[in-house]
Coordinates of C-alpha atoms in Angstrom, one line a residue:
M1 CA -15.0 12.6 58.0
D2 CA -13.6 10.1 56.0
A3 CA -16.9 10.2 53.6
K4 CA -16.1 13.9 53.0
R5 CA -12.9 13.5 52.5
S6 CA -13.7 10.7 49.8
I7 CA -16.5 13.0 48.3
S8 CA -13.7 15.8 47.9
E9 CA -11.5 13.3 46.3
K10 CA -13.9 12.4 43.7
I11 CA -14.7 15.5 42.8
R12 CA -11.0 16.8 42.7
K13 CA -10.2 13.9 40.2
S14 CA -13.4 14.6 38.2
F15 CA -12.5 18.3 37.8
L16 CA -9.1 17.3 36.3
C17 CA -10.6 14.8 34.2
I18 CA -12.7 17.8 32.8
T19 CA -9.7 20.2 32.8
T20 CA -7.5 17.9 30.8
A21 CA -10.5 17.3 28.4
V22 CA -11.1 20.6 27.5
M23 CA -7.6 21.7 27.5
T24 CA -7.2 18.6 24.7
L25 CA -9.9 20.0 22.8
L26 CA -8.5 23.6 23.1
S27 CA -5.0 22.6 21.9
N28 CA -5.9 20.6 19.0
P29 CA -6.9 23.6 16.9
L30 CA -3.8 25.4 18.5
M31 CA -1.7 22.3 17.4
A32 CA -3.4 22.2 14.0
Q33 CA -3.0 26.1 13.3
D34 CA 0.5 25.4 14.0
W35 CA 1.1 22.4 11.9
P36 CA 3.9 21.6 10.8
T37 CA 6.9 23.1 12.9
Q38 CA 9.1 20.0 12.3
P39 CA 9.6 17.4 9.8
V40 CA 7.4 14.6 9.0
S41 CA 8.1 10.8 9.0
L42 CA 7.0 9.0 6.2
I43 CA 6.7 5.2 6.8
I44 CA 7.2 2.8 3.8
P45 CA 5.9 -0.8 4.7
F46 CA 8.7 -2.2 2.2
S47 CA 12.2 -2.4 1.4
P48 CA 13.8 0.1 -0.9
G49 CA 13.2 -0.2 -4.8
G50 CA 9.6 -1.3 -5.1
S51 CA 6.5 0.4 -6.0
T52 CA 5.6 1.9 -2.6
D53 CA 9.1 3.1 -2.1
I54 CA 9.2 4.8 -5.2
I55 CA 5.9 6.3 -5.2
A56 CA 6.7 7.4 -1.5
R57 CA 9.7 9.5 -2.8
V58 CA 8.2 11.3 -5.2
V59 CA 5.2 12.4 -3.7
G60 CA 7.4 13.0 -0.4
N61 CA 9.6 15.4 -2.0
K62 CA 7.1 17.4 -3.5
M63 CA 4.8 17.4 0.2
A64 CA 8.3 18.7 1.9
E65 CA 8.2 21.8 -0.9
V66 CA 4.3 22.3 -0.3
L67 CA 4.3 21.9 3.6
G68 CA 7.5 23.8 4.2
V69 CA 9.2 21.1 6.0
S70 CA 11.0 18.1 5.6
V71 CA 9.3 14.9 4.6
V72 CA 11.8 12.1 5.6
P73 CA 11.1 8.5 4.2
E74 CA 11.7 5.8 6.3
N75 CA 11.4 2.1 5.2
K76 CA 10.3 -0.3 7.9
G77 CA 9.5 -3.6 5.6
G78 CA 8.5 -6.9 6.8
A79 CA 5.4 -9.0 7.6
G80 CA 3.2 -8.1 4.2
G81 CA 3.0 -4.4 5.9
I82 CA 2.5 -5.3 9.5
I83 CA 5.6 -4.2 11.1
A84 CA 4.9 -0.3 9.7
A85 CA 1.1 -0.8 10.5
N86 CA 2.2 -1.3 13.8
Y87 CA 4.9 1.2 14.0
L88 CA 2.1 3.9 13.1
A89 CA -0.7 2.8 15.1
N90 CA 1.6 3.5 18.3
A91 CA 3.2 6.8 16.9
A92 CA 2.0 9.9 18.2
K93 CA -1.4 11.2 17.1
N94 CA 0.1 15.0 16.0
G95 CA 0.5 14.4 12.0
Y96 CA 4.3 14.3 12.3
T97 CA 4.1 10.3 11.3
I98 CA 2.2 9.1 8.4
S99 CA 2.9 6.1 5.9
L100 CA 2.4 5.9 2.1
D101 CA 0.6 2.4 1.8
H102 CA -1.0 0.7 -0.9
I103 CA -4.1 -2.1 -1.2
G104 CA -2.2 -4.7 1.1
F105 CA -3.6 -2.5 4.2
A106 CA -7.0 -3.7 3.1
F107 CA -5.8 -7.3 2.5
N108 CA -4.3 -7.8 5.8
Q109 CA -7.3 -7.5 7.9
S110 CA -8.4 -10.9 6.8
L111 CA -5.3 -12.6 6.2
I112 CA -3.9 -12.0 10.2
H113 CA -6.4 -12.3 12.6
G114 CA -5.8 -11.0 16.6
K115 CA -3.5 -8.3 18.2
R116 CA -1.0 -7.7 15.5
I117 CA -3.5 -6.1 13.4
P118 CA -3.7 -2.2 13.9
Q119 CA -6.0 -1.1 10.8
K120 CA -8.8 -0.1 13.0
E121 CA -6.2 2.4 14.7
I122 CA -5.1 4.1 11.4
V123 CA -7.0 6.4 9.3
P124 CA -6.7 6.7 5.5
V125 CA -6.0 10.2 4.8
A126 CA -5.2 10.7 1.0
F127 CA -5.6 8.8 -2.2
I128 CA -2.7 9.1 -4.5
G129 CA -3.6 7.0 -7.7
S130 CA -3.6 3.6 -8.9
T131 CA -1.5 1.2 -11.2
P132 CA -2.2 -2.2 -12.8
N133 CA 0.3 -5.1 -12.0
V134 CA 1.8 -6.5 -15.0
L135 CA 2.9 -10.4 -15.2
V136 CA 6.7 -10.8 -15.8
V137 CA 9.3 -13.4 -15.7
P138 CA 12.9 -13.7 -16.8
N139 CA 13.8 -13.7 -20.3
S140 CA 15.2 -17.3 -20.1
F141 CA 11.3 -18.6 -19.3
P142 CA 10.1 -20.4 -22.1
A143 CA 6.5 -19.0 -21.9
K144 CA 6.3 -15.7 -24.1
T145 CA 3.0 -15.0 -23.9
L146 CA -0.1 -15.6 -21.2
P147 CA -1.6 -18.4 -22.7
E148 CA 1.9 -20.3 -22.9
F149 CA 2.2 -19.2 -19.7
I150 CA -0.8 -20.9 -18.0
A151 CA -0.1 -23.9 -20.3
F152 CA 3.4 -24.2 -18.8
A153 CA 2.0 -24.0 -15.3
K154 CA -0.8 -27.0 -15.7
A155 CA 1.7 -29.2 -17.2
H156 CA 4.5 -28.5 -14.7
P157 CA 2.5 -27.9 -11.1
N158 CA 4.6 -26.3 -8.6
E159 CA 7.7 -25.6 -10.5
I160 CA 6.9 -22.0 -11.1
N161 CA 8.4 -20.2 -7.8
F162 CA 6.9 -16.7 -7.8
G163 CA 7.7 -14.0 -5.6
S164 CA 6.0 -11.0 -4.2
G165 CA 6.9 -8.3 -1.3
G166 CA 5.7 -10.3 1.3
V167 CA 2.8 -12.5 2.6
G168 CA -0.8 -10.3 1.8
S169 CA 1.5 -8.0 -0.6
A170 CA -0.2 -6.4 -3.8
G171 CA 2.2 -9.0 -5.6
H172 CA 0.5 -12.2 -3.9
L173 CA -2.9 -12.3 -3.6
P174 CA -3.6 -11.7 -7.1
M175 CA -1.7 -14.6 -7.6
E176 CA -3.1 -16.8 -5.3
L177 CA -6.4 -15.7 -6.9
L178 CA -4.9 -16.3 -10.6
Q179 CA -3.9 -20.0 -9.9
S180 CA -7.8 -20.7 -8.8
V181 CA -9.1 -19.0 -11.9
T182 CA -6.7 -20.9 -14.3
K183 CA -6.6 -24.2 -12.0
T184 CA -2.8 -24.1 -11.7
K185 CA -0.2 -24.7 -9.0
M186 CA 2.7 -22.1 -8.0
V187 CA 5.1 -22.0 -5.5
H188 CA 4.9 -18.6 -3.5
V189 CA 8.2 -17.3 -2.3
P190 CA 7.8 -13.9 0.0
Y191 CA 10.4 -11.2 0.1
K192 CA 10.5 -8.5 2.8
G193 CA 9.5 -6.0 -0.5
S194 CA 9.5 -6.3 -4.1
G195 CA 13.1 -4.7 -4.6
P196 CA 14.7 -8.0 -3.5
A197 CA 12.4 -10.1 -5.1
I198 CA 13.2 -8.4 -8.9
T199 CA 16.3 -9.4 -8.2
D200 CA 16.1 -12.9 -7.9
L201 CA 13.7 -12.4 -10.9
T202 CA 16.0 -11.0 -13.2
S203 CA 18.6 -13.7 -12.3
G204 CA 16.4 -16.6 -12.8
R205 CA 15.8 -17.8 -9.1
I206 CA 12.3 -17.3 -9.1
Q207 CA 10.2 -17.6 -12.5
A208 CA 7.2 -14.6 -12.3
M209 CA 6.2 -11.7 -10.4
L210 CA 2.5 -10.0 -10.8
M211 CA 4.3 -6.9 -10.0
T212 CA 3.3 -3.3 -9.9
I213 CA 4.4 -1.0 -13.2
P214 CA 6.3 1.2 -10.8
A215 CA 8.6 -1.6 -9.2
I216 CA 9.1 -3.5 -12.4
M217 CA 9.4 -0.6 -15.3
G218 CA 13.4 -0.1 -15.1
A219 CA 13.8 -3.9 -15.6
I220 CA 11.4 -4.2 -18.4
K221 CA 13.1 -0.7 -20.0
N222 CA 16.4 -2.3 -19.7
N223 CA 15.1 -5.3 -21.3
Q224 CA 15.8 -7.6 -17.8
V225 CA 12.9 -9.2 -17.8
R226 CA 10.0 -9.7 -19.8
A227 CA 6.1 -8.4 -19.4
I228 CA 3.4 -11.1 -20.6
A229 CA 0.3 -9.3 -19.5
T230 CA -1.4 -6.5 -17.2
T231 CA -4.1 -6.7 -15.3
G232 CA -6.2 -3.5 -15.7
L233 CA -9.5 -2.9 -18.0
K234 CA -7.0 -1.1 -20.5
R235 CA -3.4 -1.0 -21.5
P236 CA -1.4 1.6 -19.6
K237 CA 0.2 4.1 -21.3
A238 CA 3.6 3.1 -19.5
I239 CA 3.7 -0.5 -21.4
S240 CA 1.0 0.1 -24.3
D241 CA 2.6 -2.9 -26.1
I242 CA 1.4 -5.2 -23.4
P243 CA -2.1 -6.8 -23.9
T244 CA -4.5 -6.9 -20.7
F245 CA -5.3 -10.2 -19.2
K246 CA -8.9 -10.2 -21.1
E247 CA -7.4 -9.6 -24.4
A248 CA -4.9 -12.6 -23.8
G249 CA -8.1 -14.9 -22.8
I250 CA -8.5 -14.6 -19.1
D251 CA -11.7 -12.6 -18.3
H252 CA -12.9 -11.6 -15.0
F253 CA -9.4 -11.4 -14.0
V254 CA -9.4 -7.2 -13.2
Y255 CA -6.8 -5.9 -10.6
Q256 CA -5.6 -2.3 -10.1
P257 CA -4.3 -1.3 -6.7
W258 CA -4.3 1.7 -5.2
Y259 CA -1.8 3.9 -3.3
G260 CA -2.8 6.2 -0.4
I261 CA -1.2 8.1 2.8
F262 CA -2.4 7.2 6.3
A263 CA -1.9 8.6 9.9
P264 CA -2.6 7.3 13.2
K265 CA -6.4 7.2 14.2
G266 CA -7.2 10.1 16.8
T267 CA -5.0 12.7 14.6
P268 CA -6.8 15.9 15.0
Q269 CA -9.3 16.4 11.8
P270 CA -7.5 20.0 11.2
V271 CA -4.1 18.4 10.4
L272 CA -5.8 15.5 8.6
D273 CA -6.9 18.2 6.3
K274 CA -3.8 20.0 6.2
L275 CA -2.2 16.6 4.9
H276 CA -4.7 15.6 2.5
A277 CA -4.5 19.5 0.9
A278 CA -0.8 18.8 0.9
V279 CA -1.3 15.7 -1.2
N280 CA -4.0 17.1 -3.4
Q281 CA -1.5 19.9 -4.3
S282 CA 1.3 17.2 -4.6
I283 CA -0.1 15.3 -7.0
S284 CA -1.6 18.0 -9.1
D285 CA 1.9 18.9 -10.1
P286 CA 3.0 18.4 -13.7
V287 CA 6.7 17.4 -13.0
V288 CA 4.5 14.8 -10.3
V289 CA 2.2 13.6 -12.5
A290 CA 4.4 12.9 -15.5
K291 CA 7.0 11.1 -13.1
L292 CA 4.0 8.9 -11.7
L293 CA 2.8 8.3 -15.2
E294 CA 6.3 7.2 -16.8
Q295 CA 6.1 4.2 -13.9
G296 CA 2.4 3.5 -15.1
L297 CA 0.6 4.8 -11.9
A298 CA -2.4 7.4 -12.8
T299 CA -2.8 10.2 -10.0
E300 CA -6.5 10.9 -9.0
K301 CA -7.6 13.1 -6.5
K302 CA -10.1 12.4 -4.2
T303 CA -11.6 13.2 -0.8
Q304 CA -10.7 11.8 2.4
Q305 CA -14.5 10.4 2.9
A306 CA -14.4 8.4 -0.5
F307 CA -11.1 7.0 0.1
V308 CA -12.2 6.2 3.6
D309 CA -15.0 4.1 1.7
E310 CA -12.6 2.5 -0.7
V311 CA -10.4 1.1 1.7
G312 CA -13.6 -0.3 3.4
S313 CA -15.1 -1.6 0.4
D314 CA -11.3 -3.4 -0.6
T315 CA -11.3 -4.7 2.8
K316 CA -14.7 -6.7 2.6
E317 CA -14.6 -7.4 -1.3
W318 CA -10.9 -8.9 -1.0
G319 CA -11.6 -10.4 2.7
D320 CA -14.6 -12.3 1.3
I321 CA -11.8 -13.7 -1.6
I322 CA -9.5 -14.5 1.0
G323 CA -12.0 -16.9 2.9
K324 CA -13.3 -18.6 -0.3
L325 CA -9.3 -19.2 -1.1
G326 CA -8.6 -20.3 2.3
L327 CA -5.5 -18.1 2.9
S328 CA -3.7 -16.7 5.9
A329 CA -0.8 -14.9 6.7
K330 CA 1.6 -17.3 9.3

């Protein structure tokens, strides 16, 4: 009797599992068909005022028009983007919580080991664009050119404090690479976002930053800081009077961070497709393109798979660099 009851119980549990799986498969297309029906939370991994924040608000505002629902920006800064990534990884897989992140997402895979790394639970959705970084110093800093900056750093080891939006951020790792390439030694001062770091840069509390152009453009235009060199292959239109690192005498130092939209892994593909289409439509808008170009960001439409491949490629490439430099996040 007990054996029969046990078999019956197993059959019942199997039936329930199959029924649940079938209902899930059937509900995903239905959910995607209706999506979105409520506001979408757009997680920003850094504090207000930085490049990621600026780009997120420009793109998010247009996405709200395209989707017909509010897109609400939420800043969750700290730990070089890990806090926001953990939040996203644990969010409901329904398309109502997404994030706008940058190349730092690829860095963190190699910077921090252990359960705090949620990248495998997050999927790249849509590429937005890229921008070179620019090396900036306070107006009071003695160096006015890149060669002068390098010469000063060599003559005064560990006297240049450089800021960034956090350990592993888009402004941190390239400065570590620059020190390796130029055989200089500087001190890293991490912040919870580039906004607070810029405030300290303009006041002279720190002496340098390798910043994304959108984040620092306002300070450059207002003559609060001095731009020395940019990291792209060519001069960006937004600051065309500033030479590239190569033009200033440092070869093999090209760095152009990207930005894109991410979602929790397991979000139904039809919802991801709608998100991807909404982003592409948003960055095709002439007003959005102009606003971002003013900030030095060149928009570009890519397929979701192309973005997935790029994130994977950068994760490997920067993982190799991080390993060679012996870096890790504490």
